[in-house]
């Protein structure tokens, strides 16, 4: 979730790096930095928070001759968002920026510390520059030292490194994290971790492949592939449309964000799981002391994730949990007892109603926790403690990846409380940790699944409404499916508990009523199935989503078999998101900016 830029040329290096970072700021925004090497002298600047802080720091810095420079905007994974942890990281004579994770950093760091190297940051990235400088002592040139360093690190990376020993070269390496280099007729070279910073600056770009490494000088671009064979760059024309470039080829941001869920959930899990424990560094060891009740408050999609949390807190943590829509909670003189933990959930951290409930809880002297996607947002600043969901910037008004990461956090948190309260055995927690690690795979979008939903969506454009139905924790998912569909398609949709249909709503059943039925294998399958059969008998048009064949449906979307119902939940979540997307695209709607809605609702 970080962003990288690099530049070699004669123009205003500082401005080019800062402008590039501005384009990438949506990827990470807890700190940023640049390092520029010109005529054998380094200048480096770092600042915590938004890019404007870095801009202010570099105000008096002038770059008007040949220079090489690298820059980075960070979204913290290893180590807190501080200036020391911000990139570029310095050695004695070199600087590095890095996106990704160095999996063997702990071992490398141990060896370097043993040899007397001093580390300034808590990051995994800093080992790269020290390892490089160590190798440089025994190498005949900087490229050999760089090549050796790359062969010694394991993990995912996009790396740019500059060093005084070769002050007209930028060294690069890519594996698992995106990076490209662009050129133009003015003989400049630009690096970035996505194409947007390069649009308008470069005519052609080369996207690096995994395993590529090499260097650029004013006159050359040298690339070696993963087998250490030299290869020619493959230049392609660069788009001139920034908006479409930001969408990475997807039709809408919402679609891109559905596809991103797998990688953002990896970020959400990062550093929070061991073999047998859940670790939230954010929460003080005694955070849950004296708490015997949890109250969750939120709006919209975040309210639905709060509902899923209530099932998990009661089932796993054995703690009384209730959920409230924030706009209701505000005005109904709620009872708030001192032993209650008050939790607000919000993608933006700015939703007015939710924010107000947080203030009410603080005023009543309750312990408060914010589960939020935006660092430094109002809720994060006001709550006693916060957990960031790490979904990255969500641009589509219809929330998708924010929901996915919220539910992931709640699954972890309910297990952590279970661990503290000993309401689950350590064997069971270990087992569930294995399932948690399988979430990213469960939300990976398979081409065949997306194609099937695309095709099937044409049957669901008319009719007099949709029911999304599910039982237990699949009921909040049904609510979320209905909300997704209605906000972007403008069709009427409701979420219902499957077992509740016969208490009234089934009166609506006819072929023009579409029922989207969630039928997980591992949670109340038989019960949910007979509820769907009741609807089928009344001739409702049914689209069943299940890993188990179901012959009473008009359409059937088969999900994979999973060992745990929560993994079924995550896969079905993707199905209902894609179904809403495809129906809305067929209806010709602007999926990213649906009518009457705003991304952040900061008014009551
Ligand atoms: O930023 P928040 O999570 O607090 O926003 C709450 C709702 O406004 C939001 O989830 C809204 O319902 C979305 N448009 C749903 O897709």
Coordinates of C-alpha atoms and ligand atoms in Angstrom, one line a residue:
X1 CA 0.0 0.0 0.0
X2 CA 3.0 2.3 -0.4
X3 CA 4.0 4.3 -3.4
X4 CA 7.4 4.7 -5.1
X5 CA 8.8 7.3 -7.5
X6 CA 12.2 7.8 -9.1
X7 CA 13.7 10.4 -11.5
X8 CA 17.0 10.8 -13.4
X9 CA 17.4 14.0 -15.5
X10 CA 18.1 17.7 -15.6
X11 CA 14.7 19.2 -14.7
X12 CA 13.4 20.2 -11.2
X13 CA 14.0 16.8 -9.5
X14 CA 12.3 17.9 -6.2
X15 CA 9.1 19.0 -8.0
X16 CA 9.0 15.9 -10.2
X17 CA 9.3 13.6 -7.2
X18 CA 6.7 15.5 -5.1
X19 CA 4.3 15.6 -8.0
X20 CA 4.7 11.9 -8.6
X21 CA 4.1 11.2 -4.9
X22 CA 1.0 13.3 -5.0
X23 CA -0.5 10.9 -7.6
X24 CA 0.3 8.0 -5.4
X25 CA -0.7 9.5 -2.1
X26 CA -4.0 7.6 -2.1
X27 CA -2.0 4.4 -1.6
X28 CA -0.4 5.4 1.6
X29 CA -0.4 8.6 3.6
X30 CA 1.1 8.2 7.0
X31 CA 4.5 9.6 6.0
X32 CA 6.6 10.4 2.9
X33 CA 10.1 11.2 2.0
X34 CA 12.6 11.9 -0.8
X35 CA 16.4 11.7 -1.3
X36 CA 18.2 13.5 -4.1
X37 CA 21.8 13.0 -5.2
X38 CA 23.3 15.8 -7.2
X39 CA 27.0 16.4 -7.9
X40 CA 28.0 13.8 -5.2
X41 CA 25.9 15.4 -2.5
X42 CA 22.8 13.9 -0.9
X43 CA 19.8 15.9 0.3
X44 CA 17.0 14.0 2.1
X45 CA 13.7 15.0 3.6
X46 CA 11.0 13.1 5.5
X47 CA 7.7 14.1 7.1
X48 CA 5.0 12.3 9.0
X49 CA 1.4 12.7 7.7
X50 CA 0.2 14.1 4.4
X51 CA 2.4 15.2 1.6
X52 CA 1.8 18.9 2.3
X53 CA 4.1 18.4 5.4
X54 CA 6.9 17.1 3.1
X55 CA 6.3 19.9 0.7
X56 CA 6.7 22.4 3.5
X57 CA 9.9 20.8 4.7
X58 CA 11.5 21.0 1.2
X59 CA 10.5 24.6 0.5
X60 CA 14.0 26.0 0.5
X61 CA 15.5 23.1 -1.4
X62 CA 16.4 23.9 -5.0
X63 CA 17.3 21.3 -7.7
X64 CA 18.1 22.8 -11.0
X65 CA 20.9 20.7 -12.4
X66 CA 21.4 17.0 -13.3
X67 CA 20.3 14.8 -10.4
X68 CA 19.0 11.4 -9.5
X69 CA 16.2 11.1 -6.9
X70 CA 13.9 8.6 -5.2
X71 CA 10.7 9.2 -3.2
X72 CA 8.2 7.2 -1.2
X73 CA 4.8 7.6 0.4
X74 CA 4.2 5.1 3.2
X75 CA 1.4 3.2 4.7
X76 CA 2.8 1.6 7.8
X77 CA 3.2 -2.2 8.1
X78 CA 6.3 -2.8 10.1
X79 CA 6.8 0.0 12.6
X80 CA 4.7 3.0 13.5
X81 CA 4.2 6.0 11.2
X82 CA 7.2 8.1 12.4
X83 CA 9.8 10.1 10.6
X84 CA 12.4 7.5 11.3
X85 CA 10.3 4.7 9.8
X86 CA 9.6 6.8 6.7
X87 CA 11.5 6.1 3.5
X88 CA 14.0 6.7 2.0
X89 CA 16.2 4.7 4.4
X90 CA 19.8 5.8 4.7
X91 CA 23.1 3.9 4.9
X92 CA 26.4 5.7 5.1
X93 CA 26.5 6.6 1.4
X94 CA 23.2 5.3 -0.1
X95 CA 19.4 5.5 0.1
X96 CA 16.7 3.0 -0.6
X97 CA 12.9 3.1 -1.0
X98 CA 10.9 -0.2 -0.9
X99 CA 7.3 -1.4 -1.4
X100 CA 6.4 -4.9 -0.2
X101 CA 7.7 -7.1 2.6
X102 CA 11.1 -8.5 3.2
X103 CA 10.3 -11.8 4.8
X104 CA 13.8 -12.7 6.0
X105 CA 14.5 -9.2 7.3
X106 CA 14.7 -10.4 10.9
X107 CA 17.5 -12.8 10.2
X108 CA 19.5 -10.3 8.0
X109 CA 19.0 -7.6 10.6
X110 CA 20.3 -9.9 13.3
X111 CA 23.5 -10.6 11.3
X112 CA 24.0 -6.9 10.5
X113 CA 23.5 -5.9 14.1
X114 CA 26.0 -8.5 15.1
X115 CA 28.5 -6.8 12.7
X116 CA 27.9 -3.4 14.4
X117 CA 25.5 -1.9 11.9
X118 CA 23.2 0.7 13.5
X119 CA 19.5 0.7 12.6
X120 CA 17.4 3.8 12.9
X121 CA 14.0 2.4 12.0
X122 CA 11.7 -0.5 13.0
X123 CA 11.1 -1.3 9.3
X124 CA 11.9 -4.4 7.3
X125 CA 13.1 -2.2 4.4
X126 CA 16.1 -0.7 6.2
X127 CA 18.0 -4.0 5.9
X128 CA 18.2 -3.5 2.2
X129 CA 20.5 -0.5 2.3
X130 CA 22.7 -1.9 5.0
X131 CA 23.0 -5.2 3.3
X132 CA 23.9 -3.4 0.1
X133 CA 26.6 -1.3 1.8
X134 CA 28.0 -4.5 3.5
X135 CA 28.2 -6.2 0.0
X136 CA 29.7 -3.0 -1.5
X137 CA 32.8 -3.4 0.7
X138 CA 33.6 -6.7 -1.0
X139 CA 32.5 -5.9 -4.5
X140 CA 34.3 -4.3 -7.4
X141 CA 31.3 -2.2 -8.3
X142 CA 27.9 -1.1 -6.9
X143 CA 25.9 -3.2 -9.4
X144 CA 27.6 -6.4 -8.2
X145 CA 26.8 -5.4 -4.6
X146 CA 23.2 -4.6 -5.5
X147 CA 22.8 -7.9 -7.4
X148 CA 24.1 -9.9 -4.4
X149 CA 21.8 -8.0 -2.1
X150 CA 18.8 -8.9 -4.3
X151 CA 19.8 -12.5 -4.3
X152 CA 19.9 -12.4 -0.4
X153 CA 16.5 -10.9 0.3
X154 CA 13.3 -12.9 0.2
X155 CA 9.8 -11.6 -0.2
X156 CA 7.9 -9.1 -2.2
X157 CA 9.5 -5.9 -3.3
X158 CA 9.8 -3.0 -5.6
X159 CA 13.1 -1.3 -4.8
X160 CA 15.0 1.8 -5.9
X161 CA 18.5 2.5 -4.6
X162 CA 20.9 5.3 -5.1
X163 CA 24.5 5.5 -3.9
X164 CA 27.3 8.0 -3.9
X165 CA 29.7 5.4 -5.3
X166 CA 27.8 5.6 -8.7
X167 CA 26.1 9.0 -8.7
X168 CA 24.5 8.8 -12.2
X169 CA 22.7 5.4 -11.7
X170 CA 19.5 4.3 -10.1
X171 CA 19.4 0.7 -9.2
X172 CA 16.1 -1.2 -9.3
X173 CA 14.6 -4.6 -8.5
X174 CA 11.0 -5.9 -8.7
X175 CA 9.4 -9.0 -7.4
X176 CA 5.7 -9.2 -6.5
X177 CA 5.2 -5.5 -6.2
X178 CA 4.4 -3.4 -9.2
X179 CA 7.0 -1.0 -10.8
X180 CA 7.6 0.5 -14.2
X181 CA 10.1 2.9 -15.8
X182 CA 9.2 5.5 -18.4
X183 CA 11.3 7.4 -20.9
X184 CA 10.8 10.5 -23.1
X185 CA 12.6 12.4 -25.9
X186 CA 14.4 14.6 -23.4
X187 CA 16.4 11.7 -22.2
X188 CA 14.8 11.7 -18.8
X189 CA 13.9 8.5 -16.9
X190 CA 11.0 8.1 -14.5
X191 CA 10.2 5.3 -12.1
X192 CA 6.9 4.7 -10.3
X193 CA 4.8 1.9 -8.7
X194 CA 1.9 2.7 -11.0
X195 CA 1.5 4.6 -14.3
X196 CA -0.4 7.7 -13.1
X197 CA 2.7 9.7 -12.0
X198 CA 4.2 9.0 -15.5
X199 CA 1.3 10.3 -17.5
X200 CA 2.2 13.5 -19.2
X201 CA 5.9 13.0 -18.4
X202 CA 6.7 9.9 -20.5
X203 CA 5.8 8.7 -23.9
X204 CA 6.7 5.0 -23.4
X205 CA 7.0 2.8 -20.4
X206 CA 8.4 -0.6 -19.6
X207 CA 6.6 -2.7 -16.9
X208 CA 9.1 -4.8 -15.0
X209 CA 8.5 -8.5 -14.6
X210 CA 8.9 -10.4 -11.3
X211 CA 12.5 -11.1 -10.8
X212 CA 13.8 -8.2 -12.9
X213 CA 16.7 -6.1 -11.6
X214 CA 19.2 -3.7 -13.1
X215 CA 20.0 0.0 -13.4
X216 CA 19.5 3.1 -15.4
X217 CA 22.0 5.9 -16.4
X218 CA 21.4 8.9 -18.6
X219 CA 22.1 6.7 -21.6
X220 CA 21.2 3.1 -20.7
X221 CA 18.5 0.9 -19.2
X222 CA 20.0 -2.4 -18.2
X223 CA 17.6 -5.2 -17.2
X224 CA 18.4 -8.7 -16.0
X225 CA 15.6 -11.2 -15.7
X226 CA 15.0 -13.7 -12.8
X227 CA 17.5 -16.1 -14.4
X228 CA 20.2 -13.4 -14.5
X229 CA 19.9 -13.2 -18.3
X230 CA 20.2 -9.7 -19.8
X231 CA 16.9 -8.7 -21.6
X232 CA 15.7 -5.9 -23.7
X233 CA 13.1 -3.6 -22.3
X234 CA 9.6 -4.0 -23.8
X235 CA 8.4 -0.4 -24.2
X236 CA 4.7 0.3 -24.7
X237 CA 2.8 3.6 -25.3
X238 CA 1.5 5.2 -22.2
X239 CA -2.1 6.2 -21.9
X240 CA -2.8 9.9 -21.6
X241 CA -6.0 9.4 -19.6
X242 CA -5.2 9.6 -15.8
X243 CA -8.6 8.4 -14.7
X244 CA -8.6 5.3 -16.7
X245 CA -5.0 4.6 -15.7
X246 CA -5.9 4.8 -12.0
X247 CA -8.5 2.1 -12.7
X248 CA -5.8 -0.3 -13.9
X249 CA -8.0 -1.4 -16.8
X250 CA -11.1 -2.1 -14.8
X251 CA -14.3 -0.5 -15.9
X252 CA -15.1 1.1 -12.5
X253 CA -13.3 1.7 -9.3
X254 CA -15.8 -0.6 -7.6
X255 CA -14.8 -3.5 -9.9
X256 CA -11.1 -2.8 -9.2
X257 CA -11.8 -2.7 -5.5
X258 CA -13.7 -6.0 -5.5
X259 CA -10.6 -7.5 -7.2
X260 CA -8.3 -5.9 -4.7
X261 CA -9.9 -7.6 -1.7
X262 CA -7.5 -10.5 -1.7
X263 CA -4.5 -8.2 -1.4
X264 CA -5.9 -5.8 1.1
X265 CA -7.0 -8.6 3.4
X266 CA -3.4 -9.8 3.3
X267 CA -2.5 -6.3 4.6
X268 CA -5.2 -6.5 7.2
X269 CA -3.8 -9.8 8.5
X270 CA -0.2 -8.7 8.3
X271 CA 1.6 -8.9 11.6
X272 CA -1.6 -9.7 13.5
X273 CA -1.4 -13.5 13.4
X274 CA 1.1 -16.0 14.9
X275 CA 0.7 -19.8 14.9
X276 CA -1.6 -19.8 17.8
X277 CA -2.4 -16.1 18.8
X278 CA -4.0 -13.0 17.5
X279 CA -1.9 -9.9 18.0
X280 CA -3.3 -6.4 17.9
X281 CA -0.3 -4.2 18.9
X282 CA -2.8 -1.3 19.0
X283 CA -4.6 -2.7 22.0
X284 CA -3.1 -2.4 25.4
X285 CA -2.7 -5.8 27.2
X286 CA -5.4 -4.8 29.8
X287 CA -7.8 -3.3 27.3
X288 CA -10.6 -5.8 27.9
X289 CA -10.2 -5.8 31.7
X290 CA -13.6 -5.2 33.3
X291 CA -15.5 -5.3 30.0
X292 CA -18.6 -7.5 30.1
X293 CA -20.6 -6.1 27.3
X294 CA -19.9 -4.7 23.8
X295 CA -22.0 -2.1 22.0
X296 CA -21.3 -1.6 18.2
X297 CA -22.5 1.5 16.4
X298 CA -22.2 2.4 12.7
X299 CA -24.1 3.2 9.5
X300 CA -24.7 1.5 6.1
X301 CA -22.2 -1.1 5.2
X302 CA -20.2 -0.6 8.3
X303 CA -23.4 -1.3 10.3
X304 CA -23.6 -4.7 8.4
X305 CA -20.1 -5.6 9.4
X306 CA -21.0 -4.6 13.0
X307 CA -23.9 -7.1 12.8
X308 CA -21.5 -9.9 11.6
X309 CA -19.3 -9.0 14.6
X310 CA -22.1 -9.5 17.0
X311 CA -22.5 -13.1 15.9
X312 CA -18.8 -13.7 16.3
X313 CA -18.4 -11.9 19.7
X314 CA -21.3 -13.9 21.2
X315 CA -20.3 -17.2 19.6
X316 CA -16.6 -17.1 20.1
X317 CA -15.9 -14.6 22.8
X318 CA -19.0 -15.3 24.8
X319 CA -19.6 -11.7 25.5
X320 CA -22.9 -9.9 25.4
X321 CA -23.0 -7.8 22.2
X322 CA -25.5 -5.4 20.7
X323 CA -25.5 -3.4 17.5
X324 CA -27.2 0.0 16.8
X325 CA -27.7 2.1 13.7
X326 CA -25.9 5.3 14.7
X327 CA -28.6 7.7 13.6
X328 CA -31.1 5.9 15.9
X329 CA -28.8 5.5 18.9
X330 CA -28.2 9.3 19.0
X331 CA -31.7 10.2 20.0
X332 CA -33.2 7.4 22.0
X333 CA -31.7 8.0 25.5
X334 CA -29.7 4.8 25.4
X335 CA -28.5 3.1 28.6
X336 CA -24.7 3.0 28.7
X337 CA -23.2 0.9 31.5
X338 CA -19.6 1.5 32.7
X339 CA -18.6 -2.1 31.8
X340 CA -19.5 -1.6 28.2
X341 CA -16.9 -1.3 25.5
X342 CA -18.2 1.1 22.9
X343 CA -17.1 0.3 19.3
X344 CA -17.6 2.5 16.3
X345 CA -17.0 1.2 12.8
X346 CA -16.5 3.4 9.8
X347 CA -14.6 3.3 6.5
X348 CA -14.1 7.1 6.5
X349 CA -14.0 7.8 10.2
X350 CA -16.0 11.0 9.4
X351 CA -19.6 9.8 9.2
X352 CA -21.5 12.4 11.3
X353 CA -24.0 10.1 13.0
X354 CA -21.4 7.5 14.0
X355 CA -19.0 10.3 15.2
X356 CA -21.7 11.7 17.4
X357 CA -22.3 8.4 19.1
X358 CA -18.6 8.1 19.8
X359 CA -18.7 11.5 21.5
X360 CA -21.8 10.4 23.5
X361 CA -20.0 7.3 24.7
X362 CA -16.9 9.3 25.7
X363 CA -19.0 11.7 27.6
X364 CA -20.7 8.8 29.4
X365 CA -17.2 7.6 30.5
X366 CA -17.2 4.4 28.4
X367 CA -14.0 2.8 27.0
X368 CA -14.1 3.4 23.2
X369 CA -12.6 1.7 20.2
X370 CA -12.7 2.8 16.6
X371 CA -12.4 0.3 13.7
X372 CA -11.6 2.5 10.8
X373 CA -9.9 2.7 7.4
X374 CA -8.6 6.2 7.5
X375 CA -5.8 7.1 9.8
X376 CA -6.0 10.5 11.5
X377 CA -9.7 10.7 10.8
X378 CA -12.0 12.3 13.4
X379 CA -13.0 8.9 14.9
X380 CA -9.4 7.7 15.1
X381 CA -8.4 10.9 16.9
X382 CA -11.3 10.8 19.4
X383 CA -11.6 7.1 20.3
X384 CA -9.4 5.8 23.2
X385 CA -7.9 3.3 20.8
X386 CA -8.3 2.4 17.2
X387 CA -7.6 -0.5 14.8
X388 CA -7.0 0.4 11.2
X389 CA -8.6 -1.9 8.6
X390 CA -5.9 -1.2 6.0
X391 CA -8.2 -1.4 2.9
X392 CA -6.4 1.5 1.2
X393 CA -8.3 4.3 -0.4
X394 CA -11.8 3.2 -1.4
X395 CA -13.1 5.4 -4.3
X396 CA -16.3 3.6 -5.3
X397 CA -19.2 5.0 -3.3
X398 CA -20.5 1.4 -2.9
X399 CA -18.2 0.0 -0.2
X400 CA -16.7 -3.3 -0.9
X401 CA -13.1 -3.8 0.3
X402 CA -13.7 -1.7 3.4
X403 CA -16.5 -4.2 4.4
X404 CA -14.2 -7.2 3.7
X405 CA -11.4 -5.8 5.9
X406 CA -13.8 -4.8 8.7
X407 CA -15.2 -8.4 8.9
X408 CA -11.6 -9.7 8.8
X409 CA -10.7 -7.5 11.8
X410 CA -13.8 -8.5 13.7
X411 CA -13.1 -12.2 13.1
X412 CA -9.6 -11.7 14.5
X413 CA -10.8 -9.5 17.4
X414 CA -13.5 -12.0 18.5
X415 CA -10.8 -14.6 18.6
X416 CA -8.5 -12.4 20.6
X417 CA -11.2 -11.8 23.2
X418 CA -11.9 -15.5 23.2
X419 CA -8.2 -16.0 23.8
X420 CA -8.2 -13.5 26.8
X421 CA -11.5 -14.8 28.2
X422 CA -10.5 -18.5 27.5
X423 CA -13.9 -19.0 25.9
X424 CA -12.3 -21.1 23.1
X425 CA -9.6 -23.7 23.5
X426 CA -6.1 -22.8 22.2
X427 CA -6.6 -25.7 19.7
X428 CA -9.7 -24.2 18.3
X429 CA -8.0 -20.8 18.1
X430 CA -5.1 -22.3 16.2
X431 CA -7.5 -24.0 13.8
X432 CA -9.4 -20.7 13.2
X433 CA -6.1 -18.9 12.6
X434 CA -5.5 -21.3 9.7
X435 CA -8.8 -20.4 8.3
X436 CA -8.1 -16.7 8.7
X437 CA -5.0 -17.2 6.6
X438 CA -7.2 -18.7 3.9
X439 CA -9.5 -15.5 3.5
X440 CA -7.4 -13.9 0.7
X441 CA -7.7 -17.0 -1.4
X442 CA -11.4 -17.3 -0.8
X443 CA -12.1 -13.7 -2.1
X444 CA -9.8 -14.1 -5.2
X445 CA -12.1 -13.5 -8.2
X446 CA -11.9 -16.4 -10.7
X447 CA -12.5 -15.5 -14.4
X448 CA -15.1 -18.2 -14.7
X449 CA -17.1 -17.0 -11.8
X450 CA -17.1 -13.4 -13.0
X451 CA -18.1 -14.5 -16.5
X452 CA -21.0 -16.6 -15.2
X453 CA -22.3 -13.7 -13.1
X454 CA -22.0 -11.3 -16.1
X455 CA -24.1 -13.6 -18.2
X456 CA -26.6 -14.4 -15.6
X457 CA -27.1 -10.8 -14.6
X458 CA -29.2 -10.1 -17.8
X459 CA -32.1 -12.0 -16.2
X460 CA -32.3 -9.7 -13.2
X461 CA -32.9 -6.3 -14.7
X462 CA -36.7 -6.1 -14.3
X463 CA -39.2 -7.5 -11.9
X464 CA -40.7 -6.0 -8.8
X465 CA -37.9 -6.5 -6.4
X466 CA -35.2 -8.6 -4.8
X467 CA -35.0 -10.5 -1.6
X468 CA -31.5 -11.4 -0.4
X469 CA -31.9 -14.1 2.2
X470 CA -29.6 -15.9 4.7
X471 CA -29.5 -17.3 8.2
X472 CA -27.3 -16.5 11.1
X473 CA -24.2 -14.5 10.1
X474 CA -25.4 -14.8 6.5
X475 CA -28.3 -12.5 7.3
X476 CA -26.0 -9.4 7.6
X477 CA -24.4 -10.5 4.4
X478 CA -27.9 -10.7 2.8
X479 CA -28.5 -7.1 4.1
X480 CA -25.2 -6.0 2.6
X481 CA -26.0 -7.7 -0.7
X482 CA -29.4 -5.9 -0.9
X483 CA -27.7 -2.5 0.0
X484 CA -25.1 -3.0 -2.7
X485 CA -27.7 -3.7 -5.3
X486 CA -30.1 -1.0 -4.4
X487 CA -27.5 1.8 -4.1
X488 CA -26.0 1.2 -7.6
X489 CA -28.8 -0.3 -9.6
X490 CA -31.7 1.7 -8.1
X491 CA -33.8 -1.5 -8.0
X492 CA -35.7 -2.3 -4.9
X493 CA -33.9 -4.9 -2.8
X494 CA -34.3 -6.1 0.8
X495 CA -32.3 -8.3 3.0
X496 CA -34.2 -10.8 5.2
X497 CA -33.4 -13.7 7.6
X498 CA -34.5 -16.8 5.6
X499 CA -36.6 -18.0 8.4
X500 CA -38.6 -14.8 8.6
X501 CA -40.0 -15.0 5.1
X502 CA -43.1 -16.9 6.0
X503 CA -44.0 -14.2 8.6
X504 CA -45.1 -11.8 5.8
X505 CA -42.7 -11.2 3.0
X506 CA -43.5 -14.5 1.3
X507 CA -46.8 -12.9 0.3
X508 CA -44.8 -11.1 -2.4
X509 CA -43.5 -14.3 -4.0
X510 CA -44.2 -14.7 -7.7
X511 CA -42.0 -15.1 -10.8
X512 CA -41.2 -11.4 -10.9
X513 CA -39.8 -11.5 -7.3
X514 CA -36.1 -12.4 -7.4
X515 CA -34.7 -14.2 -4.4
X516 CA -30.9 -14.4 -4.0
X517 CA -30.4 -17.2 -1.5
X518 CA -27.2 -17.7 0.5
X519 CA -26.9 -21.4 1.3
X520 CA -23.6 -22.1 3.0
X521 CA -22.7 -25.8 3.6
X522 CA -21.3 -25.3 7.1
X523 CA -24.0 -23.3 8.8
X524 CA -27.7 -24.3 9.1
X525 CA -27.7 -25.7 5.6
X526 CA -30.8 -27.8 5.9
X527 CA -32.8 -25.1 7.7
X528 CA -31.9 -22.4 5.1
X529 CA -32.6 -24.9 2.2
X530 CA -36.1 -25.6 3.4
X531 CA -36.8 -21.8 3.6
X532 CA -35.7 -21.5 0.0
X533 CA -37.9 -24.4 -1.0
X534 CA -40.9 -22.6 0.4
X535 CA -40.2 -19.7 -1.9
X536 CA -39.5 -22.0 -4.8
X537 CA -42.9 -23.6 -4.3
X538 CA -44.5 -20.2 -4.6
X539 CA -42.8 -19.7 -7.9
X540 CA -40.4 -17.0 -6.9
X541 CA -37.4 -16.7 -9.3
X542 CA -34.5 -18.0 -7.3
X543 CA -30.7 -17.6 -7.7
X544 CA -29.1 -19.9 -5.2
X545 CA -25.5 -19.4 -4.1
X546 CA -24.0 -22.5 -2.5
X547 CA -21.2 -25.0 -2.8
X548 CA -23.9 -27.8 -2.8
X549 CA -26.0 -28.5 -5.9
X550 CA -29.5 -27.2 -5.5
X551 CA -32.1 -28.2 -8.0
X552 CA -35.0 -26.0 -6.9
X553 CA -33.3 -22.8 -8.2
X554 CA -33.7 -21.1 -11.6
X555 CA -30.0 -20.0 -11.4
X556 CA -27.3 -21.6 -9.5
X557 CA -23.9 -20.0 -8.7
X558 CA -21.7 -22.7 -7.3
X559 CA -19.1 -21.6 -4.7
X560 CA -16.1 -23.6 -3.7
X561 CA -16.1 -26.0 -0.8
X562 CA -14.4 -24.5 2.3
X563 CA -13.6 -25.9 5.7
X564 CA -15.2 -23.1 7.6
X565 CA -18.5 -21.1 7.1
X566 CA -16.6 -17.8 7.4
X567 CA -14.7 -18.7 4.2
X568 CA -18.0 -19.4 2.5
X569 CA -19.2 -16.0 3.8
X570 CA -16.2 -14.2 2.1
X571 CA -16.7 -16.0 -1.2
X572 CA -20.4 -15.3 -1.2
X573 CA -19.7 -11.7 -0.4
X574 CA -17.7 -11.4 -3.7
X575 CA -20.6 -13.1 -5.5
X576 CA -23.2 -10.6 -4.3
X577 CA -20.9 -7.7 -5.0
X578 CA -20.2 -8.8 -8.6
X579 CA -23.9 -9.5 -9.1
X580 CA -24.8 -5.9 -8.1
X581 CA -22.0 -4.6 -10.2
X582 CA -23.0 -6.5 -13.4
X583 CA -26.7 -5.7 -13.0
X584 CA -26.0 -2.0 -12.6
X585 CA -23.6 -1.9 -15.5
X586 CA -26.2 -3.5 -17.8
X587 CA -28.6 -0.8 -16.6
X588 CA -26.2 1.8 -17.8
X589 CA -25.6 3.4 -14.3
X590 CA -22.5 5.2 -13.1
X591 CA -21.5 2.5 -10.6
X592 CA -18.8 4.6 -8.9
X593 CA -21.0 7.7 -8.4
X594 CA -24.5 6.6 -7.9
X595 CA -27.2 9.2 -7.8
X596 CA -28.0 11.0 -4.5
X597 CA -25.1 9.4 -2.7
X598 CA -21.7 10.6 -1.4
X599 CA -18.7 8.7 -0.3
X600 CA -18.5 10.3 3.1
X601 CA -21.7 11.4 4.9
X602 CA -20.5 14.2 7.1
X603 CA -23.9 15.6 7.7
X604 CA -26.7 14.3 9.9
Ligands
LIG1 O1 -17.5 5.8 6.1 P1 -18.5 4.9 6.8 O2 -18.2 3.5 6.9 O3 -18.9 5.4 8.2 O4 -19.9 5.1 6.0 C1 -21.1 4.5 6.3 C2 -22.0 4.5 5.2 O5 -22.3 5.8 4.7 C3 -21.5 3.7 4.0 O6 -21.2 2.4 4.4 C4 -22.6 3.6 2.9 O7 -23.7 2.8 3.3 C5 -22.0 3.0 1.6 N1 -22.3 3.7 0.5 C6 -22.4 1.6 1.4 O8 -21.9 1.0 0.2

